Amino acid sequence: MTIPDVLAFAKEWMGRVLENGDTAIDATAGTGRDTLHLAHCVGSSGHVFSFDIQTEALEQTKQRLEQHQLHERTTLINKGHENAAAQIPSEHREKLKAAVFNLGYLPGGDKTITTRTETTIQAISQLLDIIKSGGLLFVVVYPGHPEGRMEKDKLEEYAAALPQRDIQVLRYEFMNQVNQPPYLFIFDKR
Ligand SMILES: C[S@@+](CC[C@H](N)C(=O)[O-])C[C@H]1O[C@@H](n2cnc3c(N)ncnc32)[C@H](O)[C@@H]1O
């Protein structure tokens, strides 16, 4: 047996927290891998809202969903995740059980278009307000590039200051991997 890597561990917990009929948010659609997984997890009566500022990313996400015939349970939104809470209709907000941020830049895309510390924390904070009690918010951080390093530092500061009675935060990371591997925060809304 091996310990699951960051992405596998996050996916496993998305599957544990989401049930048929739930709402989920992919805050950084990118190539659509996370959106696809969430769409599987929310079942035929659930829904996924997926955000990206690049049309190229949403196009890749759309194609991936269509290949798996899961596009009908997903809404793709070409806006920054800092607007996410306002974009979710109230009937879906009430069912919000998971949100995922996979930070950084689009794989194979323009590396200068990346998530930014300030808007990342703004979005996380908004979504933690509206996510249901018992819901989980996942953030995968890549400290191997300059903005990612800043996101890592600020997120650690932000997470450490959250009141434990409202939100518990898990940090999942491998200590001795080379090349600054990604690591994961899971925010658990009480
Ligand atoms: C590492 S990729 C996401 C990978 C993706 N989850 C997947 O499964 O392939 C990060 C994405 O965040 C997007 N992004 C950057 N800033 C954003 C913002 N403010 N709101 C939403 N998406 C943003 C980028 O365009 C990029 O596609």
mmCIF file of C-alpha atoms and ligand atoms in Angstrom:
data_model
loop_
_atom_site.group_PDB
_atom_site.id
_atom_site.type_symbol
_atom_site.label_atom_id
_atom_site.label_comp_id
_atom_site.label_asym_id
_atom_site.label_seq_id
_atom_site.Cartn_x
_atom_site.Cartn_y
_atom_site.Cartn_z
ATOM 1 C CA MET A 1 0.000 0.000 0.000
ATOM 2 C CA THR A 2 1.202 3.562 -0.689
ATOM 3 C CA ILE A 3 0.013 6.839 0.814
ATOM 4 C CA PRO A 4 -2.180 8.635 -1.762
ATOM 5 C CA ASP A 5 -0.683 11.731 -3.392
ATOM 6 C CA VAL A 6 -2.266 15.129 -2.827
ATOM 7 C CA LEU A 7 -4.701 14.960 -5.755
ATOM 8 C CA ALA A 8 -5.772 11.375 -5.070
ATOM 9 C CA PHE A 9 -6.321 12.155 -1.383
ATOM 10 C CA ALA A 10 -8.446 15.215 -2.240
ATOM 11 C CA LYS A 11 -10.518 13.230 -4.745
ATOM 12 C CA GLU A 12 -11.133 10.478 -2.245
ATOM 13 C CA TRP A 13 -12.519 12.985 0.274
ATOM 14 C CA MET A 14 -14.642 14.731 -2.366
ATOM 15 C CA GLY A 15 -16.245 11.332 -2.934
ATOM 16 C CA ARG A 16 -16.791 10.865 0.793
ATOM 17 C CA VAL A 17 -18.434 14.220 1.438
ATOM 18 C CA LEU A 18 -20.639 14.471 -1.680
ATOM 19 C CA GLU A 19 -23.906 12.616 -2.103
ATOM 20 C CA ASN A 20 -26.472 12.398 -4.849
ATOM 21 C CA GLY A 21 -28.340 15.732 -5.083
ATOM 22 C CA ASP A 22 -25.587 17.916 -3.583
ATOM 23 C CA THR A 23 -24.116 21.065 -5.124
ATOM 24 C CA ALA A 24 -20.352 21.453 -5.648
ATOM 25 C CA ILE A 25 -18.110 24.223 -6.971
ATOM 26 C CA ASP A 26 -14.945 23.901 -9.006
ATOM 27 C CA ALA A 27 -13.377 27.344 -8.472
ATOM 28 C CA THR A 28 -10.602 26.739 -11.064
ATOM 29 C CA ALA A 29 -11.944 24.627 -13.943
ATOM 30 C CA GLY A 30 -8.670 24.426 -15.945
ATOM 31 C CA THR A 31 -8.719 21.256 -18.036
ATOM 32 C CA GLY A 32 -11.883 20.042 -16.314
ATOM 33 C CA ARG A 33 -10.510 17.034 -14.436
ATOM 34 C CA ASP A 34 -11.823 18.178 -11.055
ATOM 35 C CA THR A 35 -15.145 19.311 -12.537
ATOM 36 C CA LEU A 36 -15.580 15.854 -14.060
ATOM 37 C CA HIS A 37 -14.869 14.148 -10.749
ATOM 38 C CA LEU A 38 -17.283 16.442 -8.901
ATOM 39 C CA ALA A 39 -19.952 15.803 -11.558
ATOM 40 C CA HIS A 40 -19.623 12.073 -10.894
ATOM 41 C CA CYS A 41 -19.815 12.609 -7.127
ATOM 42 C CA VAL A 42 -22.979 14.788 -7.080
ATOM 43 C CA GLY A 43 -24.941 12.159 -8.992
ATOM 44 C CA SER A 44 -27.762 12.575 -11.467
ATOM 45 C CA SER A 45 -29.737 15.012 -9.312
ATOM 46 C CA GLY A 46 -26.791 17.141 -8.139
ATOM 47 C CA HIS A 47 -25.100 20.074 -9.828
ATOM 48 C CA VAL A 48 -21.592 21.490 -10.272
ATOM 49 C CA PHE A 49 -20.766 25.174 -10.898
ATOM 50 C CA SER A 50 -17.373 25.576 -12.494
ATOM 51 C CA PHE A 51 -15.445 28.864 -12.804
ATOM 52 C CA ASP A 52 -12.477 29.976 -14.884
ATOM 53 C CA ILE A 53 -11.305 33.323 -16.235
ATOM 54 C CA GLN A 54 -10.008 31.698 -19.463
ATOM 55 C CA THR A 55 -12.411 30.632 -22.214
ATOM 56 C CA GLU A 56 -9.735 28.154 -23.355
ATOM 57 C CA ALA A 57 -10.009 26.367 -20.002
ATOM 58 C CA LEU A 58 -13.803 26.289 -20.084
ATOM 59 C CA GLU A 59 -13.717 24.911 -23.628
ATOM 60 C CA GLN A 60 -11.468 22.037 -22.469
ATOM 61 C CA THR A 61 -13.766 21.442 -19.498
ATOM 62 C CA LYS A 62 -16.858 21.420 -21.722
ATOM 63 C CA GLN A 63 -15.314 18.877 -24.086
ATOM 64 C CA ARG A 64 -14.293 16.612 -21.224
ATOM 65 C CA LEU A 65 -17.793 16.713 -19.716
ATOM 66 C CA GLU A 66 -19.426 16.036 -23.077
ATOM 67 C CA GLN A 67 -17.170 13.032 -23.648
ATOM 68 C CA HIS A 68 -18.534 11.580 -20.397
ATOM 69 C CA GLN A 69 -22.082 12.856 -20.986
ATOM 70 C CA LEU A 70 -22.048 14.777 -17.716
ATOM 71 C CA HIS A 71 -22.394 18.318 -19.133
ATOM 72 C CA GLU A 72 -26.064 18.591 -18.172
ATOM 73 C CA ARG A 73 -25.319 18.510 -14.461
ATOM 74 C CA THR A 74 -22.691 21.263 -14.781
ATOM 75 C CA THR A 75 -22.801 25.049 -15.313
ATOM 76 C CA LEU A 76 -19.597 26.638 -16.652
ATOM 77 C CA ILE A 77 -19.075 30.286 -15.686
ATOM 78 C CA ASN A 78 -16.506 32.526 -17.374
ATOM 79 C CA LYS A 79 -15.861 34.700 -14.324
ATOM 80 C CA GLY A 80 -13.311 34.878 -11.515
ATOM 81 C CA HIS A 81 -14.026 32.750 -8.435
ATOM 82 C CA GLU A 82 -14.031 35.936 -6.351
ATOM 83 C CA ASN A 83 -17.596 36.269 -7.733
ATOM 84 C CA ALA A 84 -18.539 32.667 -7.023
ATOM 85 C CA ALA A 85 -20.912 33.091 -4.084
ATOM 86 C CA ALA A 86 -23.023 35.664 -5.935
ATOM 87 C CA GLN A 87 -23.277 33.422 -9.000
ATOM 88 C CA ILE A 88 -24.853 30.425 -7.261
ATOM 89 C CA PRO A 89 -28.680 30.439 -7.272
ATOM 90 C CA SER A 90 -30.141 30.252 -3.765
ATOM 91 C CA GLU A 91 -31.694 26.791 -4.229
ATOM 92 C CA HIS A 92 -28.197 25.451 -5.005
ATOM 93 C CA ARG A 93 -26.443 27.418 -2.259
ATOM 94 C CA GLU A 94 -28.496 25.531 0.297
ATOM 95 C CA LYS A 95 -27.049 22.261 -0.992
ATOM 96 C CA LEU A 96 -23.402 23.349 -1.299
ATOM 97 C CA LYS A 97 -21.279 20.551 0.197
ATOM 98 C CA ALA A 98 -17.871 20.898 -1.505
ATOM 99 C CA ALA A 99 -15.687 23.442 -3.279
ATOM 100 C CA VAL A 100 -12.321 22.854 -4.938
ATOM 101 C CA PHE A 101 -9.460 25.237 -5.747
ATOM 102 C CA ASN A 102 -6.602 23.816 -7.775
ATOM 103 C CA LEU A 103 -4.379 26.904 -7.810
ATOM 104 C CA GLY A 104 -1.801 28.089 -10.339
ATOM 105 C CA TYR A 105 -1.929 28.215 -14.129
ATOM 106 C CA LEU A 106 -3.668 26.200 -16.830
ATOM 107 C CA PRO A 107 -1.564 23.088 -17.626
ATOM 108 C CA GLY A 108 -0.134 23.623 -21.131
ATOM 109 C CA GLY A 109 -1.459 27.212 -21.144
ATOM 110 C CA ASP A 110 -0.150 30.744 -20.497
ATOM 111 C CA LYS A 111 1.889 30.559 -17.277
ATOM 112 C CA THR A 112 1.428 34.274 -16.618
ATOM 113 C CA ILE A 113 -2.333 33.782 -16.133
ATOM 114 C CA THR A 114 -2.396 32.368 -12.657
ATOM 115 C CA THR A 115 -4.553 32.507 -9.553
ATOM 116 C CA ARG A 116 -3.686 35.462 -7.286
ATOM 117 C CA THR A 117 -3.312 35.428 -3.524
ATOM 118 C CA GLU A 118 -5.759 38.242 -2.808
ATOM 119 C CA THR A 119 -8.653 36.947 -4.939
ATOM 120 C CA THR A 120 -7.982 33.344 -3.879
ATOM 121 C CA ILE A 121 -8.416 34.213 -0.199
ATOM 122 C CA GLN A 122 -11.400 36.448 -0.954
ATOM 123 C CA ALA A 123 -13.114 33.544 -2.750
ATOM 124 C CA ILE A 124 -12.262 30.952 -0.085
ATOM 125 C CA SER A 125 -13.624 33.200 2.612
ATOM 126 C CA GLN A 126 -16.915 33.786 0.728
ATOM 127 C CA LEU A 127 -17.396 30.095 0.049
ATOM 128 C CA LEU A 128 -16.653 29.100 3.637
ATOM 129 C CA ASP A 129 -19.509 31.408 4.633
ATOM 130 C CA ILE A 130 -22.049 29.713 2.390
ATOM 131 C CA ILE A 131 -20.940 26.072 2.374
ATOM 132 C CA LYS A 132 -23.165 23.779 4.468
ATOM 133 C CA SER A 133 -22.185 22.612 7.885
ATOM 134 C CA GLY A 134 -20.287 19.333 7.360
ATOM 135 C CA GLY A 135 -19.113 20.509 3.922
ATOM 136 C CA LEU A 136 -15.462 20.502 2.812
ATOM 137 C CA LEU A 137 -13.422 23.058 0.854
ATOM 138 C CA PHE A 138 -10.251 21.775 -0.841
ATOM 139 C CA VAL A 139 -7.276 23.929 -1.884
ATOM 140 C CA VAL A 140 -4.293 22.485 -3.775
ATOM 141 C CA VAL A 141 -1.303 24.848 -3.619
ATOM 142 C CA TYR A 142 1.777 24.762 -5.879
ATOM 143 C CA PRO A 143 4.662 26.566 -4.141
ATOM 144 C CA GLY A 144 7.076 25.909 -7.050
ATOM 145 C CA HIS A 145 6.325 29.255 -8.786
ATOM 146 C CA PRO A 146 6.517 32.780 -7.275
ATOM 147 C CA GLU A 147 2.751 33.518 -6.983
ATOM 148 C CA GLY A 148 2.217 29.986 -5.638
ATOM 149 C CA ARG A 149 4.782 30.582 -2.901
ATOM 150 C CA MET A 150 2.951 33.734 -1.879
ATOM 151 C CA GLU A 151 -0.404 31.903 -1.918
ATOM 152 C CA LYS A 152 1.112 29.225 0.314
ATOM 153 C CA ASP A 153 2.371 31.744 2.903
ATOM 154 C CA LYS A 154 -0.824 33.796 2.994
ATOM 155 C CA LEU A 155 -3.074 30.743 3.060
ATOM 156 C CA GLU A 156 -1.177 29.321 6.014
ATOM 157 C CA GLU A 157 -1.598 32.617 7.848
ATOM 158 C CA TYR A 158 -5.290 32.785 6.925
ATOM 159 C CA ALA A 159 -6.000 29.165 7.895
ATOM 160 C CA ALA A 160 -4.156 29.364 11.210
ATOM 161 C CA ALA A 161 -6.294 32.341 12.279
ATOM 162 C CA LEU A 162 -9.676 30.656 11.663
ATOM 163 C CA PRO A 163 -11.633 29.800 14.818
ATOM 164 C CA GLN A 164 -11.505 26.059 15.409
ATOM 165 C CA ARG A 165 -15.128 25.875 16.588
ATOM 166 C CA ASP A 166 -16.302 27.065 13.135
ATOM 167 C CA ILE A 167 -13.751 25.595 10.758
ATOM 168 C CA GLN A 168 -11.108 22.916 11.182
ATOM 169 C CA VAL A 169 -8.191 22.949 8.756
ATOM 170 C CA LEU A 170 -6.122 19.974 7.686
ATOM 171 C CA ARG A 171 -2.803 20.400 5.848
ATOM 172 C CA TYR A 172 -1.726 17.329 3.860
ATOM 173 C CA GLU A 173 1.833 17.401 2.567
ATOM 174 C CA PHE A 174 4.805 15.187 1.842
ATOM 175 C CA MET A 175 7.856 16.421 3.743
ATOM 176 C CA ASN A 176 10.741 15.026 1.701
ATOM 177 C CA GLN A 177 9.722 15.133 -1.964
ATOM 178 C CA VAL A 178 12.025 17.026 -4.352
ATOM 179 C CA ASN A 179 11.007 20.060 -6.462
ATOM 180 C CA GLN A 180 8.546 21.728 -4.095
ATOM 181 C CA PRO A 181 5.589 19.364 -4.478
ATOM 182 C CA PRO A 182 1.999 20.605 -4.199
ATOM 183 C CA TYR A 183 0.162 20.341 -0.942
ATOM 184 C CA LEU A 184 -3.406 20.385 0.155
ATOM 185 C CA PHE A 185 -5.565 22.227 2.660
ATOM 186 C CA ILE A 186 -8.974 20.844 3.576
ATOM 187 C CA PHE A 187 -11.296 23.285 5.363
ATOM 188 C CA ASP A 188 -13.972 21.438 7.308
ATOM 189 C CA LYS A 189 -17.015 23.623 8.074
ATOM 190 C CA ARG A 190 -18.488 22.725 11.482
HETATM 191 C C1 LIG B 1 -4.072 24.637 -12.091
HETATM 192 S S1 LIG B 1 -5.363 25.177 -13.151
HETATM 193 C C2 LIG B 1 -6.730 24.211 -12.607
HETATM 194 C C3 LIG B 1 -6.634 22.754 -12.953
HETATM 195 C C4 LIG B 1 -7.981 22.084 -13.039
HETATM 196 N N1 LIG B 1 -8.696 22.015 -11.800
HETATM 197 C C5 LIG B 1 -7.947 20.758 -13.743
HETATM 198 O O1 LIG B 1 -8.599 19.814 -13.285
HETATM 199 O O2 LIG B 1 -7.293 20.683 -14.796
HETATM 200 C C6 LIG B 1 -5.758 26.793 -12.542
HETATM 201 C C7 LIG B 1 -6.846 27.509 -13.341
HETATM 202 O O3 LIG B 1 -7.289 28.646 -12.562
HETATM 203 C C8 LIG B 1 -7.725 29.625 -13.468
HETATM 204 N N2 LIG B 1 -7.853 30.911 -12.773
HETATM 205 C C9 LIG B 1 -6.903 31.844 -12.509
HETATM 206 N N3 LIG B 1 -7.444 32.863 -11.811
HETATM 207 C C10 LIG B 1 -8.756 32.580 -11.616
HETATM 208 C C11 LIG B 1 -9.840 33.230 -10.971
HETATM 209 N N4 LIG B 1 -9.671 34.406 -10.359
HETATM 210 N N5 LIG B 1 -11.040 32.631 -10.987
HETATM 211 C C12 LIG B 1 -11.230 31.430 -11.592
HETATM 212 N N6 LIG B 1 -10.246 30.756 -12.237
HETATM 213 C C13 LIG B 1 -9.018 31.325 -12.240
HETATM 214 C C14 LIG B 1 -6.692 29.585 -14.577
HETATM 215 O O4 LIG B 1 -7.198 30.172 -15.746
HETATM 216 C C15 LIG B 1 -6.410 28.065 -14.702
HETATM 217 O O5 LIG B 1 -7.170 27.500 -15.720
#
